[in-house]
Amino acid sequence: MKRLKCCLNGHSLSSEVTGRIEFRDVQFRYPARPKLRILRHFNLICNSGETTAFVGPSGSGKSTTVALIQRFYDPHSGTILIDGHDIKTLNIQWLRSLLGLVQQEPVLFNLSIRDNIIYGDNSRQVAQDDIEAAARKANIHELIASLPEGYDTLCGAKGGQLSGGQKQRIAIARSLIRNPKILLLDEATSALDNKSEKVVQDALDQARVGRSCITIAHRLSTIRDSDKICVVDRGQIKETGRHEQLLQQQGIYYKLNMAQERPDNSQNN
């Protein structure tokens, strides 16, 4: 079990990590655009073991939250906490070892499938059993095992030898190889066709079991079962609730949902 190591006034504080995330009055501007405020008094608690989804217009600040959790940037003001501890007080390498990230476009190298998965944990010698366990959770092991070269199969430059869904499932396995406490999903299925999306979504559903998860999505169908859905607009959370609760409010989420369902309705008619 990973333990929280936090240096406070020169002392070490250790406790079991649960993965509770809190944004406390966070405000943020990108250094290259100091006049444009991306997050405004952003307040949110993501409970441990639950899935919190962010939806909303492009440019509203959704992906910025993921960048801040990873400490690619620090807030202009306010605090981000994990298990009640300011992440700026944590060793950054250790902090990132808690996190698993799956993005819209997975970055795969012209190496074997095995090496691409192992790349997710450079802190140890990864055993083959661990690689296969991560691949099973990502719903990709059986396909890999069916290939003539198995886990030694080359992915090709940028994963060019694989389909979009296969690349994404290998990226999921890579994110799971370190057994993260927190899973960050940034538009992880938005670039896939409907068939591939279903397979990858099943893998993501399995991957997030027992973990805190923040997922950013354009397709609302992929986040309907989330424990909490947050509608982000102009850097602020405007609506929060479960899918059915937000529909009943007939606000921003309701309008987004109606807009996405219209094409399906027209096809069915």
Tab-separated table of C-alpha atoms in Angstrom:
chain	number	residue	atom	x	y	z
A	1	MET	CA	0.000	0.000	0.000
A	2	LYS	CA	1.463	3.342	-0.977
A	3	ARG	CA	1.996	5.801	1.838
A	4	LEU	CA	1.760	9.569	1.741
A	5	LYS	CA	5.113	11.258	2.284
A	6	CYS	CA	4.752	14.934	3.005
A	7	CYS	CA	7.514	17.233	4.246
A	8	LEU	CA	6.118	19.780	6.671
A	9	ASN	CA	8.677	21.971	8.460
A	10	GLY	CA	11.334	19.327	7.899
A	11	HIS	CA	9.276	16.471	9.326
A	12	SER	CA	7.907	13.486	7.449
A	13	LEU	CA	4.244	12.547	7.675
A	14	SER	CA	3.192	9.088	6.486
A	15	SER	CA	-0.299	7.665	6.060
A	16	GLU	CA	-2.090	5.351	3.668
A	17	VAL	CA	-3.149	7.044	0.448
A	18	THR	CA	-6.890	6.980	-0.250
A	19	GLY	CA	-6.898	9.259	-3.303
A	20	ARG	CA	-9.216	12.003	-2.058
A	21	ILE	CA	-8.659	15.124	-4.173
A	22	GLU	CA	-9.708	18.639	-3.251
A	23	PHE	CA	-9.550	21.870	-5.234
A	24	ARG	CA	-9.780	24.709	-2.719
A	25	ASP	CA	-10.508	28.147	-4.217
A	26	VAL	CA	-8.106	27.493	-7.114
A	27	GLN	CA	-7.407	30.252	-9.609
A	28	PHE	CA	-5.097	29.802	-12.571
A	29	ARG	CA	-3.690	31.615	-15.598
A	30	TYR	CA	-1.246	30.086	-18.064
A	31	PRO	CA	2.120	31.894	-17.902
A	32	ALA	CA	2.035	32.574	-21.656
A	33	ARG	CA	-1.422	34.179	-21.348
A	34	PRO	CA	-1.378	36.001	-18.011
A	35	LYS	CA	-4.430	38.130	-18.793
A	36	LEU	CA	-6.669	35.119	-19.481
A	37	ARG	CA	-7.991	33.532	-16.305
A	38	ILE	CA	-8.630	29.818	-16.912
A	39	LEU	CA	-9.927	28.724	-13.494
A	40	ARG	CA	-11.903	31.064	-11.227
A	41	HIS	CA	-12.485	30.228	-7.554
A	42	PHE	CA	-12.601	26.535	-8.477
A	43	ASN	CA	-13.837	24.426	-5.554
A	44	LEU	CA	-14.412	20.676	-5.670
A	45	ILE	CA	-13.981	17.522	-3.610
A	46	CYS	CA	-13.405	14.229	-5.450
A	47	ASN	CA	-14.009	11.461	-2.943
A	48	SER	CA	-11.662	8.496	-2.772
A	49	GLY	CA	-12.682	5.519	-4.869
A	50	GLU	CA	-15.244	7.526	-6.841
A	51	THR	CA	-15.383	8.739	-10.438
A	52	THR	CA	-15.761	12.471	-10.984
A	53	ALA	CA	-16.487	13.596	-14.541
A	54	PHE	CA	-15.903	17.025	-16.075
A	55	VAL	CA	-17.976	18.131	-19.054
A	56	GLY	CA	-18.452	21.485	-20.731
A	57	PRO	CA	-17.387	23.634	-23.681
A	58	SER	CA	-13.864	23.517	-25.122
A	59	GLY	CA	-11.564	25.949	-23.356
A	60	SER	CA	-13.578	25.946	-20.135
A	61	GLY	CA	-10.661	24.662	-18.019
A	62	LYS	CA	-11.388	20.928	-17.813
A	63	SER	CA	-7.995	19.660	-19.000
A	64	THR	CA	-6.237	22.324	-16.950
A	65	THR	CA	-7.379	20.545	-13.784
A	66	VAL	CA	-5.531	17.399	-14.876
A	67	ALA	CA	-2.366	19.386	-15.645
A	68	LEU	CA	-2.515	21.004	-12.211
A	69	ILE	CA	-2.934	17.680	-10.393
A	70	GLN	CA	0.223	16.445	-12.143
A	71	ARG	CA	1.975	19.714	-11.214
A	72	PHE	CA	2.880	20.664	-14.750
A	73	TYR	CA	1.729	24.034	-13.430
A	74	ASP	CA	0.892	25.416	-9.997
A	75	PRO	CA	-2.228	27.470	-9.237
A	76	HIS	CA	-1.966	31.256	-9.232
A	77	SER	CA	-3.782	31.074	-5.898
A	78	GLY	CA	-5.648	28.467	-3.913
A	79	THR	CA	-4.639	24.913	-3.063
A	80	ILE	CA	-4.925	21.408	-4.493
A	81	LEU	CA	-4.827	18.664	-1.881
A	82	ILE	CA	-4.539	14.890	-1.894
A	83	ASP	CA	-5.766	13.296	1.317
A	84	GLY	CA	-5.732	16.742	2.917
A	85	HIS	CA	-2.118	17.584	2.021
A	86	ASP	CA	-1.087	20.376	-0.339
A	87	ILE	CA	0.447	18.658	-3.372
A	88	LYS	CA	3.149	21.355	-3.516
A	89	THR	CA	4.594	19.860	-0.313
A	90	LEU	CA	4.904	16.389	-1.866
A	91	ASN	CA	7.912	14.993	-3.675
A	92	ILE	CA	6.889	15.535	-7.298
A	93	GLN	CA	8.225	12.209	-8.579
A	94	TRP	CA	6.419	10.342	-5.835
A	95	LEU	CA	3.235	12.359	-6.445
A	96	ARG	CA	3.228	11.372	-10.103
A	97	SER	CA	3.735	7.719	-9.138
A	98	LEU	CA	0.233	7.902	-7.629
A	99	LEU	CA	-1.269	8.984	-10.949
A	100	GLY	CA	-2.211	7.067	-14.078
A	101	LEU	CA	-2.964	9.138	-17.186
A	102	VAL	CA	-4.803	8.149	-20.372
A	103	GLN	CA	-5.142	10.865	-23.001
A	104	GLN	CA	-7.011	11.250	-26.266
A	105	GLU	CA	-3.963	10.457	-28.414
A	106	PRO	CA	-1.776	7.773	-26.791
A	107	VAL	CA	1.969	8.123	-27.294
A	108	LEU	CA	3.449	4.752	-28.241
A	109	PHE	CA	7.052	4.123	-29.242
A	110	ASN	CA	8.505	1.953	-31.999
A	111	LEU	CA	9.230	-0.722	-29.435
A	112	SER	CA	7.588	-3.969	-28.403
A	113	ILE	CA	4.185	-4.012	-26.753
A	114	ARG	CA	5.943	-5.229	-23.605
A	115	ASP	CA	8.340	-2.269	-23.546
A	116	ASN	CA	5.532	0.199	-24.198
A	117	ILE	CA	3.614	-1.127	-21.189
A	118	ILE	CA	6.704	-1.257	-18.945
A	119	TYR	CA	7.378	2.395	-19.772
A	120	GLY	CA	4.591	3.265	-17.326
A	121	ASP	CA	6.716	2.247	-14.316
A	122	ASN	CA	10.443	2.941	-14.391
A	123	SER	CA	10.833	2.530	-10.631
A	124	ARG	CA	11.377	-1.240	-10.704
A	125	GLN	CA	11.985	-4.339	-12.784
A	126	VAL	CA	8.488	-5.200	-13.983
A	127	ALA	CA	7.685	-8.915	-14.041
A	128	GLN	CA	5.893	-10.518	-16.989
A	129	ASP	CA	3.035	-11.524	-14.686
A	130	ASP	CA	2.510	-7.863	-13.791
A	131	ILE	CA	2.536	-6.866	-17.464
A	132	GLU	CA	-0.082	-9.475	-18.297
A	133	ALA	CA	-2.213	-8.515	-15.285
A	134	ALA	CA	-2.266	-4.878	-16.452
A	135	ALA	CA	-3.080	-5.985	-19.998
A	136	ARG	CA	-5.985	-8.114	-18.764
A	137	LYS	CA	-7.428	-5.161	-16.865
A	138	ALA	CA	-7.079	-3.127	-20.060
A	139	ASN	CA	-8.946	-5.784	-22.051
A	140	ILE	CA	-6.007	-6.330	-24.424
A	141	HIS	CA	-4.183	-9.468	-23.155
A	142	GLU	CA	-6.046	-11.999	-25.299
A	143	LEU	CA	-5.410	-10.011	-28.458
A	144	ILE	CA	-1.695	-9.674	-27.648
A	145	ALA	CA	-1.424	-13.384	-26.868
A	146	SER	CA	-2.990	-14.208	-30.247
A	147	LEU	CA	-0.267	-12.340	-32.165
A	148	PRO	CA	2.624	-14.430	-33.582
A	149	GLU	CA	5.193	-12.446	-31.577
A	150	GLY	CA	2.941	-11.901	-28.570
A	151	TYR	CA	4.252	-9.208	-26.245
A	152	ASP	CA	7.364	-8.883	-28.451
A	153	THR	CA	5.240	-7.500	-31.305
A	154	LEU	CA	6.517	-4.102	-32.436
A	155	CYS	CA	4.000	-1.270	-32.184
A	156	GLY	CA	5.543	0.724	-35.044
A	157	ALA	CA	6.282	4.438	-35.070
A	158	LYS	CA	3.578	6.205	-33.025
A	159	GLY	CA	1.833	2.830	-32.723
A	160	GLY	CA	1.234	2.744	-36.471
A	161	GLN	CA	0.931	-1.060	-36.567
A	162	LEU	CA	-2.099	-0.974	-34.268
A	163	SER	CA	-5.669	0.258	-34.526
A	164	GLY	CA	-6.848	3.230	-32.488
A	165	GLY	CA	-8.650	1.033	-29.991
A	166	GLN	CA	-5.645	-1.275	-29.596
A	167	LYS	CA	-3.303	1.664	-29.007
A	168	GLN	CA	-5.616	3.100	-26.394
A	169	ARG	CA	-5.901	-0.196	-24.511
A	170	ILE	CA	-2.107	-0.538	-24.449
A	171	ALA	CA	-1.985	3.013	-23.071
A	172	ILE	CA	-4.463	1.957	-20.373
A	173	ALA	CA	-2.275	-1.044	-19.490
A	174	ARG	CA	0.724	1.290	-19.288
A	175	SER	CA	-1.146	3.577	-16.887
A	176	LEU	CA	-2.117	0.612	-14.679
A	177	ILE	CA	1.318	-1.030	-14.477
A	178	ARG	CA	2.267	1.276	-11.587
A	179	ASN	CA	-1.012	0.477	-9.774
A	180	PRO	CA	-2.018	4.141	-9.419
A	181	LYS	CA	-4.348	5.353	-6.703
A	182	ILE	CA	-5.745	8.057	-8.999
A	183	LEU	CA	-6.687	7.615	-12.654
A	184	LEU	CA	-6.870	10.662	-14.949
A	185	LEU	CA	-8.791	10.179	-18.200
A	186	ASP	CA	-8.589	13.134	-20.597
A	187	GLU	CA	-10.945	12.550	-23.549
A	188	ALA	CA	-9.721	8.941	-23.591
A	189	THR	CA	-12.345	7.690	-26.078
A	190	SER	CA	-13.220	10.799	-28.085
A	191	ALA	CA	-11.010	9.931	-31.088
A	192	LEU	CA	-12.429	6.404	-31.504
A	193	ASP	CA	-15.240	5.052	-33.646
A	194	ASN	CA	-18.313	3.653	-31.904
A	195	LYS	CA	-17.150	0.018	-31.979
A	196	SER	CA	-13.684	0.789	-30.605
A	197	GLU	CA	-15.149	3.189	-28.063
A	198	LYS	CA	-17.283	0.416	-26.560
A	199	VAL	CA	-14.294	-1.919	-26.128
A	200	VAL	CA	-12.081	0.815	-24.673
A	201	GLN	CA	-14.854	2.086	-22.397
A	202	ASP	CA	-15.276	-1.424	-20.985
A	203	ALA	CA	-11.528	-1.455	-20.278
A	204	LEU	CA	-11.702	1.942	-18.573
A	205	ASP	CA	-14.652	0.839	-16.441
A	206	GLN	CA	-12.603	-2.107	-15.223
A	207	ALA	CA	-9.461	-0.002	-14.755
A	208	ARG	CA	-11.105	2.536	-12.468
A	209	VAL	CA	-12.463	-0.022	-9.978
A	210	GLY	CA	-10.983	0.689	-6.555
A	211	ARG	CA	-9.409	3.953	-7.683
A	212	SER	CA	-10.263	7.614	-7.565
A	213	CYS	CA	-10.905	8.721	-11.123
A	214	ILE	CA	-11.214	12.085	-12.839
A	215	THR	CA	-12.533	11.778	-16.361
A	216	ILE	CA	-12.939	14.513	-18.957
A	217	ALA	CA	-15.384	13.686	-21.705
A	218	HIS	CA	-17.133	15.181	-24.687
A	219	ARG	CA	-19.467	12.236	-25.251
A	220	LEU	CA	-21.850	12.246	-22.321
A	221	SER	CA	-22.721	8.592	-22.918
A	222	THR	CA	-19.293	7.649	-21.518
A	223	ILE	CA	-19.763	9.352	-18.138
A	224	ARG	CA	-23.431	8.748	-17.286
A	225	ASP	CA	-22.554	6.271	-14.533
A	226	SER	CA	-20.088	8.626	-12.809
A	227	ASP	CA	-20.531	9.228	-9.088
A	228	LYS	CA	-20.369	12.968	-9.706
A	229	ILE	CA	-20.653	14.992	-12.914
A	230	CYS	CA	-19.405	18.588	-12.916
A	231	VAL	CA	-20.355	21.028	-15.659
A	232	VAL	CA	-17.435	23.426	-16.129
A	233	ASP	CA	-17.945	26.718	-17.945
A	234	ARG	CA	-15.547	29.669	-18.080
A	235	GLY	CA	-13.355	28.208	-15.382
A	236	GLN	CA	-16.081	27.577	-12.831
A	237	ILE	CA	-18.278	24.644	-11.840
A	238	LYS	CA	-21.814	25.651	-12.784
A	239	GLU	CA	-23.655	22.370	-12.077
A	240	THR	CA	-22.887	19.246	-10.047
A	241	GLY	CA	-24.774	15.997	-9.616
A	242	ARG	CA	-25.447	12.581	-11.074
A	243	HIS	CA	-26.730	12.151	-14.611
A	244	GLU	CA	-30.428	11.948	-13.761
A	245	GLN	CA	-30.210	14.801	-11.267
A	246	LEU	CA	-28.629	17.115	-13.829
A	247	LEU	CA	-31.210	16.232	-16.460
A	248	GLN	CA	-33.969	17.178	-14.034
A	249	GLN	CA	-32.396	20.605	-13.518
A	250	GLN	CA	-32.774	21.301	-17.263
A	251	GLY	CA	-29.686	23.509	-17.243
A	252	ILE	CA	-26.408	23.386	-19.179
A	253	TYR	CA	-26.001	19.608	-18.871
A	254	TYR	CA	-29.555	19.028	-20.046
A	255	LYS	CA	-28.905	21.134	-23.155
A	256	LEU	CA	-25.619	19.348	-23.886
A	257	ASN	CA	-27.354	15.989	-23.558
A	258	MET	CA	-30.219	17.012	-25.833
A	259	ALA	CA	-27.791	18.299	-28.466
A	260	GLN	CA	-25.889	14.991	-28.500
A	261	GLU	CA	-29.028	12.852	-28.638
A	262	ARG	CA	-30.595	14.680	-31.598
A	263	PRO	CA	-28.522	12.964	-34.330
A	264	ASP	CA	-29.351	9.534	-32.882
A	265	ASN	CA	-33.027	10.418	-32.719
A	266	SER	CA	-33.068	11.598	-36.314
A	267	GLN	CA	-31.382	8.397	-37.453
A	268	ASN	CA	-33.892	6.271	-35.595
A	269	ASN	CA	-36.793	8.160	-37.160
